[in-house]
Amino acid sequence: MDGFTPWPEDFAARYIAEGYWSDRLLGDVLRGDPAKTALIAGDQRLTYAELDERAERTAAGFHRLGVRRGDRVVVQMPNTASFVVVFLALVRLGAAPVLALPAHRHSEIGYLCELSQARAYVIADRHGGFDYRELARALDVEHVVVDGDAAEFTALASLDADPVAYERPDPADVGVFLLSGGTTGLPKLIPRTHRDYVYNLEASAEVCGWSADMVYLVVLPAAHNFALACPGILGTFAVGGTVVLAPSGSPDEAFGLIERERATHCAVVPPIALLWLDAATWSDEDLSSLRLLQVGGAKLAAGPAAQIPKVLGCALQQVFGMAEGLLNYTRLDDPAELVETTQGRPLSPADEIRIVDPDTGEPVPDGEVGELLTRGPYTLRGYYRAPEHNARSFTPDGFYRTGDLVRRLPSGHLVVEGRAKDQINRGGEKIAAEELEGHLLAHLSVHDAAVVGMPDPVMGERTCAFLVVRGEPPTLRELKEFLRDRGVADYKWPDRIEVVDSFPRTPVGKISKKELAARLT
Ligand code: OOB
């Protein structure tokens, strides 16, 4: 596939020889007993046999539309059984789903469709008060497939067809595209091959103790790497467990599902963990089935980390991961101290870690804080169709510059200490400052914009936009409406604006975001 940077030959040979990469494909992860419940979503319950059949029949339907191995299909669906069916159908065909989040709007989706040259765009009719068909009408894409009322588009239900023979993908093919949190003006796509992503989910399932008797509750967007494959939905299928899809992490919905389905495992971001700690003190729902709560996506403070086992009655696992690849997990048998105060250690013995001075690129002394660089059997070697960005994001010998500032303990565990990238982590949702600044600059009253994170007790960070204006300054409300009209996902909208006369500058003349951030504390 053009625009995809493969691993160098010698690395690929080594990953195969050492058993990290296999020939197993993403479409073959349904390994549970055929009669067992694989998936529960709303009032739908599908056995492994039923889910397999629906995936195969839907693959035949996409094939009839003309979707083939090597194609890309943008998928933007909420946590429904249809999402899982569509995902499995596409990876079986070797047509890579481009996994957008339900919150994305025209600005993001339009770009993703164009960048990926998508053959099709798959959506739910409506969700969360938004009509995705409206968005689809403004796009230039060959096929729009709708779960629900399709209007003038193709109904997902109509893609139910008798199984056909089709070309199987190669394990080295790109199986799925994940979205990067991003640091630049435009979103980036992360190609994940069948063999690297299968390794990602299978190795994770092993390290996290996934087993056939588990019930995995999904409260994060199913299209996010954490919920999908760390070990997530796919890891649960691979061990023959049961997946329960929840619409959100709100205790109102999630606690009832835990009680009703006897959920044993769940992955959340820190703001949800905090909400659960609070809600558990007054809720009368029975959470005793919960065995493990994975928390990641943003840093979990040591205080709440220590509370989780006491209040929720389950073990905690910290997860420091990225869609680009590298996953760090605290281990199930780690001492409480490490589980509470670190973000885990790398998943794979083949993960290579370097911690360097972000300015000089030189390794820092053991135990000191530096930027985390990494290379390994499930970490990308390049973003899709982004040569200039790749030249900056990777070292010449193929290490990915994570932009995370970490320190390593003698045990190998990493502690996340901050960030060297121009991004805001709003409770696990990532906002590229440059992207938001670009949108703000399009406003007639905005002469210059600089976006920084401001500390927040629940979200970790919220977004503050410093603005230099011409004429009457816009209100926060006006700016949000402006961003909505531009089709920008709402989690990227600023929480606060600060109008200033000019920006503080660094000695080389760049805007000093450090100083702007300091003004907020
Ligand atoms: C996960 O993936 P992304 O791609 O949404 O975001 C990755 C970035 C990391 O580079 C880091 O800056 C931050 O999110 N992050 C954490 C963290 N986990 C992720 N920062 C501090 N502490 C943590 N535990 O967020 C993701 C992917 C797979 C599994 C879990 C999370």
Coordinates of C-alpha atoms and ligand atoms in Angstrom, one line a residue:
M1 CA 0.0 0.0 0.0
D2 CA 1.5 3.4 -1.0
G3 CA 1.9 5.8 1.9
F4 CA 2.6 3.0 4.4
T5 CA 6.0 2.6 5.9
P6 CA 6.7 -1.1 6.5
W7 CA 9.2 -2.4 9.1
P8 CA 12.6 -3.0 7.6
E9 CA 13.2 -6.6 6.4
D10 CA 15.7 -7.5 9.2
F11 CA 13.2 -6.4 11.9
A12 CA 10.3 -8.2 10.2
A13 CA 12.4 -11.4 10.0
R14 CA 13.3 -11.1 13.6
Y15 CA 9.8 -10.5 14.8
I16 CA 8.6 -13.6 12.9
A17 CA 11.6 -15.8 14.0
E18 CA 11.1 -14.8 17.7
G19 CA 7.4 -15.5 17.5
Y20 CA 5.9 -12.0 17.9
W21 CA 4.3 -12.0 14.5
S22 CA 2.1 -14.9 13.4
D23 CA -0.1 -15.6 10.3
R24 CA -3.2 -15.0 12.3
L25 CA -5.6 -12.4 10.9
L26 CA -7.8 -9.8 12.6
G27 CA -10.9 -11.4 11.1
D28 CA -10.1 -14.7 12.8
V29 CA -10.3 -13.5 16.4
L30 CA -13.6 -15.1 17.2
R31 CA -12.3 -18.1 19.2
G32 CA -15.1 -18.7 21.7
D33 CA -17.4 -21.8 21.9
P34 CA -19.9 -21.3 19.1
A35 CA -22.9 -21.6 21.5
K36 CA -21.5 -19.1 24.0
T37 CA -22.6 -15.5 24.2
A38 CA -19.9 -13.3 22.5
L39 CA -21.6 -9.9 22.4
I40 CA -24.3 -8.1 24.4
A41 CA -25.5 -4.7 23.2
G42 CA -28.8 -3.2 24.3
D43 CA -31.4 -6.0 24.0
Q44 CA -29.2 -7.9 21.4
R45 CA -27.3 -11.0 22.5
L46 CA -25.2 -12.8 19.9
T47 CA -23.4 -16.1 20.3
Y48 CA -20.0 -16.7 18.8
A49 CA -21.7 -18.6 15.9
E50 CA -24.2 -15.8 15.3
L51 CA -21.6 -13.1 15.4
D52 CA -19.4 -15.1 13.0
E53 CA -22.3 -15.6 10.6
R54 CA -23.4 -11.9 10.7
A55 CA -19.8 -10.8 10.0
E56 CA -19.5 -13.2 7.1
R57 CA -22.8 -12.2 5.6
T58 CA -22.0 -8.5 6.0
A59 CA -18.5 -9.1 4.4
A60 CA -20.4 -10.6 1.4
G61 CA -22.6 -7.5 1.3
F62 CA -19.7 -5.1 1.3
H63 CA -18.1 -7.4 -1.4
R64 CA -21.2 -7.0 -3.5
L65 CA -20.9 -3.2 -3.2
G66 CA -17.4 -3.5 -4.6
V67 CA -15.3 -3.2 -1.5
R68 CA -12.1 -5.2 -1.8
R69 CA -8.8 -6.1 -0.2
G70 CA -6.6 -3.0 0.0
D71 CA -9.6 -0.5 0.1
R72 CA -10.2 1.9 3.0
V73 CA -13.6 2.4 4.7
V74 CA -14.3 5.2 7.2
V75 CA -16.3 3.8 10.1
Q76 CA -18.0 6.1 12.5
M77 CA -20.4 4.3 14.8
P78 CA -21.4 4.3 18.5
N79 CA -21.0 1.3 20.8
T80 CA -23.5 -1.0 19.0
A81 CA -23.4 -4.6 17.9
S82 CA -23.4 -3.3 14.3
F83 CA -20.0 -1.6 14.9
V84 CA -18.5 -5.0 15.9
V85 CA -20.1 -6.7 12.9
V86 CA -18.9 -4.1 10.4
F87 CA -15.4 -4.1 11.9
L88 CA -15.1 -7.9 11.6
A89 CA -16.7 -7.9 8.1
L90 CA -14.2 -5.3 6.8
V91 CA -11.0 -6.8 8.3
R92 CA -12.1 -10.2 6.9
L93 CA -12.3 -8.6 3.4
G94 CA -8.9 -6.9 3.9
A95 CA -10.6 -3.5 3.5
A96 CA -9.1 -1.5 6.4
P97 CA -11.6 0.3 8.6
V98 CA -10.5 3.9 9.3
L99 CA -11.8 4.2 12.9
A100 CA -13.3 7.7 13.5
L101 CA -14.9 8.6 16.8
P102 CA -18.6 9.4 17.2
A103 CA -17.7 13.0 18.2
H104 CA -16.0 13.8 14.9
R105 CA -17.7 16.1 12.5
H106 CA -17.3 17.4 9.0
S107 CA -13.9 18.9 9.6
E108 CA -12.4 15.6 10.7
I109 CA -14.5 13.2 8.6
G110 CA -14.1 15.1 5.4
Y111 CA -10.4 15.1 5.8
L112 CA -10.2 11.4 6.7
C113 CA -12.3 10.4 3.7
E114 CA -10.1 12.4 1.4
L115 CA -6.7 11.3 2.9
S116 CA -7.7 7.6 2.9
Q117 CA -9.5 7.8 -0.4
A118 CA -12.3 5.9 1.3
R119 CA -14.5 3.6 -0.8
A120 CA -17.3 3.9 1.8
Y121 CA -18.4 5.7 4.9
V122 CA -20.4 3.7 7.5
I123 CA -22.5 5.4 10.1
A124 CA -25.5 5.1 12.4
D125 CA -28.5 7.1 11.3
R126 CA -28.6 9.2 14.4
H127 CA -26.8 9.1 17.7
G128 CA -26.5 11.5 20.7
G129 CA -28.8 14.0 19.1
F130 CA -26.8 14.2 15.9
D131 CA -27.9 13.1 12.4
Y132 CA -24.9 11.5 10.7
R133 CA -26.7 11.4 7.4
E134 CA -26.5 15.2 7.3
L135 CA -22.8 14.9 7.6
A136 CA -22.7 12.2 4.9
R137 CA -24.6 14.5 2.5
A138 CA -21.8 17.0 2.6
L139 CA -19.1 14.4 1.7
D140 CA -17.8 13.2 -1.5
V141 CA -17.7 9.4 -1.0
E142 CA -18.8 6.6 -3.3
H143 CA -21.0 4.6 -0.8
V144 CA -22.6 5.7 2.4
V145 CA -23.8 2.8 4.5
V146 CA -26.3 3.5 7.3
D147 CA -27.2 1.4 10.4
G148 CA -30.9 2.3 10.9
D149 CA -33.0 4.6 8.6
A150 CA -30.8 4.9 5.5
A151 CA -32.8 7.7 3.8
E152 CA -31.3 7.9 0.2
F153 CA -28.2 5.9 1.3
T154 CA -27.5 2.1 1.5
A155 CA -29.0 0.4 4.5
L156 CA -26.5 -1.7 6.5
A157 CA -29.3 -4.3 6.7
S158 CA -29.3 -4.6 2.9
L159 CA -25.7 -5.8 3.0
D160 CA -26.8 -9.1 4.5
A161 CA -25.9 -11.5 1.7
D162 CA -25.1 -15.2 1.3
P163 CA -21.4 -15.8 2.0
V164 CA -19.1 -15.5 -1.0
A165 CA -15.5 -16.4 -1.7
Y166 CA -13.1 -13.5 -1.5
E167 CA -9.4 -12.9 -1.5
R168 CA -8.0 -13.2 2.0
P169 CA -5.6 -10.4 3.3
D170 CA -2.0 -11.0 3.9
P171 CA -0.8 -10.8 7.6
A172 CA 1.6 -8.0 6.5
D173 CA -1.3 -5.9 5.1
V174 CA -2.7 -2.9 6.9
G175 CA -5.7 -4.3 8.8
V176 CA -7.0 -1.1 10.4
F177 CA -6.3 2.6 10.6
L178 CA -6.4 4.2 14.0
L179 CA -6.5 8.0 14.6
S180 CA -3.6 9.7 16.2
G181 CA -4.2 12.2 19.0
G182 CA -2.1 14.5 16.9
T183 CA 0.2 17.4 17.4
T184 CA -0.2 19.1 14.0
G185 CA -2.8 21.1 12.1
L186 CA -4.3 18.0 10.5
P187 CA -5.3 14.6 12.0
K188 CA -2.9 11.7 11.3
L189 CA -3.7 8.1 10.4
I190 CA -1.9 5.2 12.0
P191 CA -1.7 2.0 9.9
R192 CA -1.8 -1.1 12.0
T193 CA -1.0 -4.4 10.1
H194 CA -2.9 -7.6 10.8
R195 CA 0.1 -9.2 12.4
D196 CA 1.2 -6.3 14.6
Y197 CA -2.4 -5.7 15.8
V198 CA -3.0 -9.4 16.4
Y199 CA 0.2 -9.4 18.5
N200 CA -1.0 -6.2 20.3
L201 CA -4.3 -7.9 21.4
E202 CA -3.0 -11.4 22.0
A203 CA 0.0 -10.3 24.1
S204 CA -2.1 -7.9 26.0
A205 CA -4.7 -10.6 26.7
E206 CA -1.9 -12.7 28.2
V207 CA -0.3 -10.0 30.3
C208 CA -3.7 -8.8 31.6
G209 CA -4.9 -12.3 32.5
W210 CA -7.9 -12.3 30.1
S211 CA -9.7 -15.6 30.2
A212 CA -12.8 -17.4 28.8
D213 CA -14.8 -16.9 32.0
M214 CA -14.6 -13.1 31.8
V215 CA -17.2 -10.5 30.9
Y216 CA -15.7 -7.3 29.4
L217 CA -17.7 -4.2 29.8
V218 CA -17.0 -1.5 27.1
V219 CA -17.7 2.1 28.3
L220 CA -15.1 4.0 26.2
P221 CA -15.8 4.4 22.4
A222 CA -15.3 0.9 21.0
A223 CA -13.3 2.5 18.1
H224 CA -10.6 3.6 20.5
N225 CA -7.5 1.4 20.7
F226 CA -7.8 1.0 24.4
A227 CA -11.3 -0.5 24.3
L228 CA -10.8 -2.3 21.0
A229 CA -7.5 -4.1 21.5
C230 CA -5.7 -3.4 24.8
P231 CA -6.8 -6.3 25.3
G232 CA -10.3 -4.9 24.9
I233 CA -13.1 -6.3 22.7
L234 CA -10.8 -8.2 20.3
G235 CA -8.7 -9.6 23.2
T236 CA -11.9 -10.8 24.8
F237 CA -13.1 -12.6 21.6
A238 CA -9.6 -14.2 21.2
V239 CA -9.9 -15.9 24.6
G240 CA -13.6 -16.8 24.2
G241 CA -15.1 -14.4 26.8
T242 CA -18.2 -12.2 26.6
V243 CA -18.3 -8.5 25.6
V244 CA -20.9 -6.1 26.9
L245 CA -21.3 -2.7 25.1
A246 CA -22.4 0.2 27.2
P247 CA -23.4 3.5 25.7
S248 CA -21.1 5.5 28.0
G249 CA -19.2 5.4 31.3
S250 CA -21.9 7.2 33.3
P251 CA -22.5 5.2 36.5
D252 CA -26.2 5.4 35.8
E253 CA -25.7 3.1 32.8
A254 CA -22.5 1.3 33.5
F255 CA -23.3 0.1 37.1
G256 CA -26.6 -1.4 36.1
L257 CA -24.9 -3.4 33.4
I258 CA -22.1 -4.5 35.7
E259 CA -24.8 -5.9 38.1
R260 CA -27.0 -7.4 35.4
E261 CA -24.3 -9.0 33.3
R262 CA -21.9 -9.7 36.1
A263 CA -19.1 -7.8 34.3
T264 CA -15.6 -8.7 35.5
H265 CA -13.3 -6.3 33.6
C266 CA -13.5 -2.8 32.3
A267 CA -11.2 -0.1 30.8
V268 CA -11.8 3.6 31.7
V269 CA -10.1 7.0 31.6
P270 CA -9.3 8.8 34.9
P271 CA -12.4 11.1 34.9
I272 CA -14.6 8.0 34.7
A273 CA -12.6 6.3 37.5
L274 CA -13.2 9.4 39.7
L275 CA -16.9 9.4 38.9
W276 CA -17.2 5.7 39.8
L277 CA -15.3 6.2 43.1
D278 CA -17.8 8.9 44.0
A279 CA -20.9 7.1 42.7
A280 CA -20.0 3.8 44.4
T281 CA -20.4 5.4 47.8
W282 CA -24.1 6.0 47.3
S283 CA -25.1 3.5 44.6
D284 CA -26.8 0.3 45.7
E285 CA -25.9 -1.6 42.6
D286 CA -23.9 -4.8 43.1
L287 CA -20.4 -4.3 41.7
S288 CA -18.9 -7.4 43.3
S289 CA -18.4 -9.2 40.0
L290 CA -15.7 -6.7 39.0
R291 CA -12.2 -8.1 39.1
L292 CA -10.1 -5.6 37.2
L293 CA -10.4 -1.9 36.4
Q294 CA -7.9 -0.7 33.8
V295 CA -7.3 3.0 33.9
G296 CA -5.3 4.8 31.2
G297 CA -5.4 7.5 28.5
A298 CA -4.3 10.2 30.9
K299 CA -2.4 10.1 34.2
L300 CA -4.2 8.7 37.2
A301 CA -3.1 10.4 40.5
A302 CA -1.8 8.1 43.2
G303 CA -4.6 9.1 45.6
P304 CA -7.5 7.8 43.6
A305 CA -5.4 4.9 42.4
A306 CA -5.1 3.7 46.0
Q307 CA -8.9 4.2 46.6
I308 CA -10.0 2.0 43.6
P309 CA -9.4 -1.5 45.2
K310 CA -10.9 -0.3 48.5
V311 CA -14.0 1.4 47.1
L312 CA -14.8 -0.6 44.0
G313 CA -13.5 -4.0 45.4
C314 CA -11.5 -4.8 42.3
A315 CA -7.8 -4.7 41.3
L316 CA -6.4 -1.7 39.4
Q317 CA -4.2 -1.8 36.4
Q318 CA -2.6 1.3 35.0
V319 CA -2.3 1.5 31.3
F320 CA -0.1 4.0 29.5
G321 CA -0.7 3.4 25.8
M322 CA -0.9 5.1 22.4
A323 CA -2.7 4.4 19.2
E324 CA 0.8 4.5 17.6
G325 CA 1.7 1.2 19.3
L326 CA 3.6 1.0 22.6
L327 CA 1.6 -0.2 25.5
N328 CA 2.7 -0.2 29.2
Y329 CA 0.8 -2.1 31.8
T330 CA 1.3 -2.5 35.5
R331 CA 1.3 -6.3 36.1
L332 CA -1.3 -8.2 38.0
D333 CA 1.3 -9.3 40.5
D334 CA 3.1 -6.0 40.9
P335 CA 3.3 -4.6 44.5
A336 CA 0.5 -2.1 45.3
E337 CA 3.1 0.7 45.4
L338 CA 4.0 0.2 41.7
V339 CA 0.4 -0.2 40.7
E340 CA -0.5 3.1 42.4
T341 CA 2.4 5.2 41.4
T342 CA 3.6 4.1 38.0
Q343 CA 2.0 3.9 34.5
G344 CA 3.3 0.3 34.0
R345 CA 6.1 -1.2 32.0
P346 CA 6.3 -2.2 28.3
L347 CA 4.1 -5.1 27.1
S348 CA 6.7 -6.8 25.0
P349 CA 10.3 -8.0 25.6
A350 CA 10.9 -6.7 22.0
D351 CA 9.8 -3.1 22.9
E352 CA 12.8 -0.9 22.8
I353 CA 12.8 2.2 25.0
R354 CA 15.1 5.2 24.9
I355 CA 14.7 8.2 27.2
V356 CA 16.4 11.3 25.9
D357 CA 16.8 15.0 26.4
P358 CA 14.1 16.5 24.1
D359 CA 16.4 19.3 23.0
T360 CA 19.6 17.4 22.3
G361 CA 18.3 13.9 21.7
E362 CA 21.0 12.5 24.0
P363 CA 20.1 9.8 26.5
V364 CA 19.4 11.2 30.0
P365 CA 21.1 9.5 33.0
D366 CA 19.2 6.5 34.5
G367 CA 16.1 7.6 36.5
E368 CA 15.9 11.1 35.1
V369 CA 13.1 12.6 33.2
G370 CA 13.3 12.7 29.4
E371 CA 11.3 12.2 26.2
L372 CA 10.3 8.6 25.6
L373 CA 11.3 7.2 22.2
T374 CA 10.2 3.7 21.2
R375 CA 10.5 1.0 18.6
G376 CA 9.0 -2.5 18.5
P377 CA 6.9 -5.2 16.9
Y378 CA 3.6 -3.2 17.2
T379 CA 4.8 0.4 17.0
L380 CA 4.3 2.1 13.7
R381 CA 7.3 3.1 11.5
G382 CA 5.4 6.0 9.8
Y383 CA 2.0 7.8 9.7
Y384 CA 0.0 7.1 6.6
R385 CA 0.8 9.5 3.7
A386 CA 2.7 12.0 5.9
P387 CA 6.3 12.1 4.7
E388 CA 7.2 15.5 6.2
H389 CA 5.6 14.8 9.5
N390 CA 7.3 11.4 9.6
A391 CA 10.7 13.0 9.1
R392 CA 10.2 14.8 12.4
S393 CA 8.3 12.1 14.4
F394 CA 10.8 9.3 14.0
T395 CA 14.6 9.1 14.5
P396 CA 16.6 8.0 11.5
D397 CA 16.8 4.5 13.0
G398 CA 13.1 4.2 13.3
F399 CA 12.3 5.2 16.9
Y400 CA 8.9 6.9 17.3
R401 CA 9.1 10.2 19.3
T402 CA 6.2 9.9 21.7
G403 CA 6.3 13.4 23.0
D404 CA 5.8 12.0 26.5
L405 CA 8.2 12.9 29.3
V406 CA 8.8 9.9 31.5
R407 CA 11.2 8.6 34.1
R408 CA 12.1 4.9 34.4
L409 CA 12.4 3.0 37.7
P410 CA 15.0 0.2 38.1
S411 CA 12.1 -2.3 37.7
G412 CA 11.5 -0.9 34.2
H413 CA 8.2 0.8 35.2
L414 CA 7.6 4.2 33.7
V415 CA 6.2 7.3 35.4
V416 CA 4.7 9.8 33.1
E417 CA 5.9 13.2 34.2
G418 CA 4.6 15.5 31.5
R419 CA 4.7 16.2 27.8
A420 CA 7.0 17.7 25.2
K421 CA 4.3 17.8 22.6
D422 CA 1.9 20.6 21.7
Q423 CA -1.2 18.7 22.7
I424 CA -3.9 18.9 25.4
N425 CA -5.0 15.7 27.1
R426 CA -8.5 16.5 28.2
G427 CA -9.5 13.5 30.3
G428 CA -8.0 11.1 27.8
E429 CA -9.3 13.0 24.7
K430 CA -6.4 14.4 22.8
I431 CA -6.5 17.9 21.2
A432 CA -3.7 19.0 18.8
A433 CA -3.1 22.7 19.8
E434 CA -2.1 23.6 16.2
E435 CA -5.3 22.1 14.8
L436 CA -7.5 24.1 17.1
E437 CA -5.4 27.3 16.6
G438 CA -5.9 26.9 12.9
H439 CA -9.7 26.8 13.3
L440 CA -9.6 29.8 15.7
L441 CA -7.5 31.9 13.3
A442 CA -10.2 31.5 10.7
H443 CA -12.5 33.7 12.9
L444 CA -12.6 37.3 11.6
S445 CA -12.0 38.8 15.1
V446 CA -9.0 36.5 15.9
H447 CA -5.7 37.9 14.9
D448 CA -3.6 35.3 16.7
A449 CA -4.3 32.2 18.9
A450 CA -2.3 30.0 21.3
V451 CA -4.0 27.1 22.9
V452 CA -2.7 25.6 26.2
G453 CA -3.9 23.1 28.8
M454 CA -5.0 24.3 32.2
P455 CA -5.0 22.0 35.2
D456 CA -8.3 20.6 36.2
P457 CA -9.1 18.3 39.2
V458 CA -11.4 16.0 37.3
M459 CA -10.3 16.2 33.6
G460 CA -6.6 16.5 34.4
E461 CA -6.5 19.3 31.9
R462 CA -9.0 21.6 30.1
T463 CA -8.4 23.8 27.1
C464 CA -7.7 27.5 27.3
A465 CA -7.3 29.6 24.1
F466 CA -5.3 32.8 24.5
L467 CA -6.4 35.2 21.8
V468 CA -5.0 38.4 20.3
V469 CA -8.1 40.0 18.7
R470 CA -9.0 42.7 16.2
G471 CA -12.0 44.8 17.2
E472 CA -14.6 43.4 19.5
P473 CA -13.4 40.2 21.2
P474 CA -15.7 37.1 20.6
T475 CA -17.4 35.5 23.6
L476 CA -16.6 31.9 24.4
R477 CA -20.1 31.0 23.4
E478 CA -19.7 32.7 20.0
L479 CA -16.5 30.9 19.4
K480 CA -18.0 27.5 20.2
E481 CA -20.8 28.2 17.8
F482 CA -18.2 29.2 15.2
L483 CA -16.4 25.9 15.7
R484 CA -19.6 23.9 15.6
D485 CA -20.4 25.6 12.3
R486 CA -17.0 24.7 11.0
G487 CA -17.7 21.0 11.8
V488 CA -15.1 20.7 14.6
A489 CA -15.7 17.9 17.2
D490 CA -17.0 19.4 20.4
Y491 CA -14.3 17.9 22.7
K492 CA -11.8 20.2 20.9
W493 CA -13.7 23.4 21.7
P494 CA -12.0 25.6 24.3
D495 CA -13.3 25.7 27.8
R496 CA -12.0 29.2 28.4
I497 CA -10.7 32.1 26.4
E498 CA -8.2 34.8 27.6
V499 CA -7.8 37.9 25.5
V500 CA -4.3 39.4 25.6
D501 CA -2.5 42.3 23.8
S502 CA 0.4 40.1 22.7
F503 CA 2.0 36.7 23.4
P504 CA 5.1 36.2 25.5
R505 CA 7.9 35.0 23.3
T506 CA 10.9 32.7 23.8
P507 CA 14.4 34.0 23.1
V508 CA 14.1 32.6 19.5
G509 CA 10.8 34.4 19.0
K510 CA 8.3 31.5 19.4
I511 CA 5.2 31.9 21.5
S512 CA 6.0 30.8 25.0
K513 CA 3.2 28.4 25.9
K514 CA 5.0 27.7 29.1
E515 CA 4.6 31.3 30.3
L516 CA 0.9 31.3 29.1
A517 CA 0.2 28.1 31.0
A518 CA 1.9 29.6 34.1
R519 CA -0.5 32.5 34.0
L520 CA -3.4 30.1 34.5
T521 CA -2.1 28.6 37.8
Ligands
OOB1 C1 -4.3 6.2 24.6 O1 -4.0 6.4 23.3 P1 -4.0 7.8 22.5 O2 -3.4 7.5 21.2 O3 -5.4 8.3 22.6 O4 -3.1 8.8 23.3 C2 -1.8 8.5 23.6 C3 -1.2 9.5 24.6 C4 0.2 9.1 25.1 O5 1.2 9.5 24.2 C5 0.2 10.0 26.4 O6 0.5 11.3 26.1 C6 -1.2 9.8 26.9 O7 -2.0 9.6 25.7 N1 -1.5 8.8 27.8 C7 -1.2 8.8 29.2 C8 -1.6 7.6 29.7 N2 -2.1 6.8 28.7 C9 -2.0 7.6 27.6 N3 -0.6 9.8 29.9 C10 -0.4 9.5 31.2 N4 -0.8 8.4 31.8 C11 -1.4 7.4 31.1 N5 -1.7 6.2 31.7 O8 -4.5 7.1 25.3 C12 -4.3 4.7 25.0 C13 -4.1 3.7 24.1 C14 -4.1 2.4 24.5 C15 -4.3 2.1 25.8 C16 -4.5 3.1 26.7 C17 -4.5 4.4 26.4

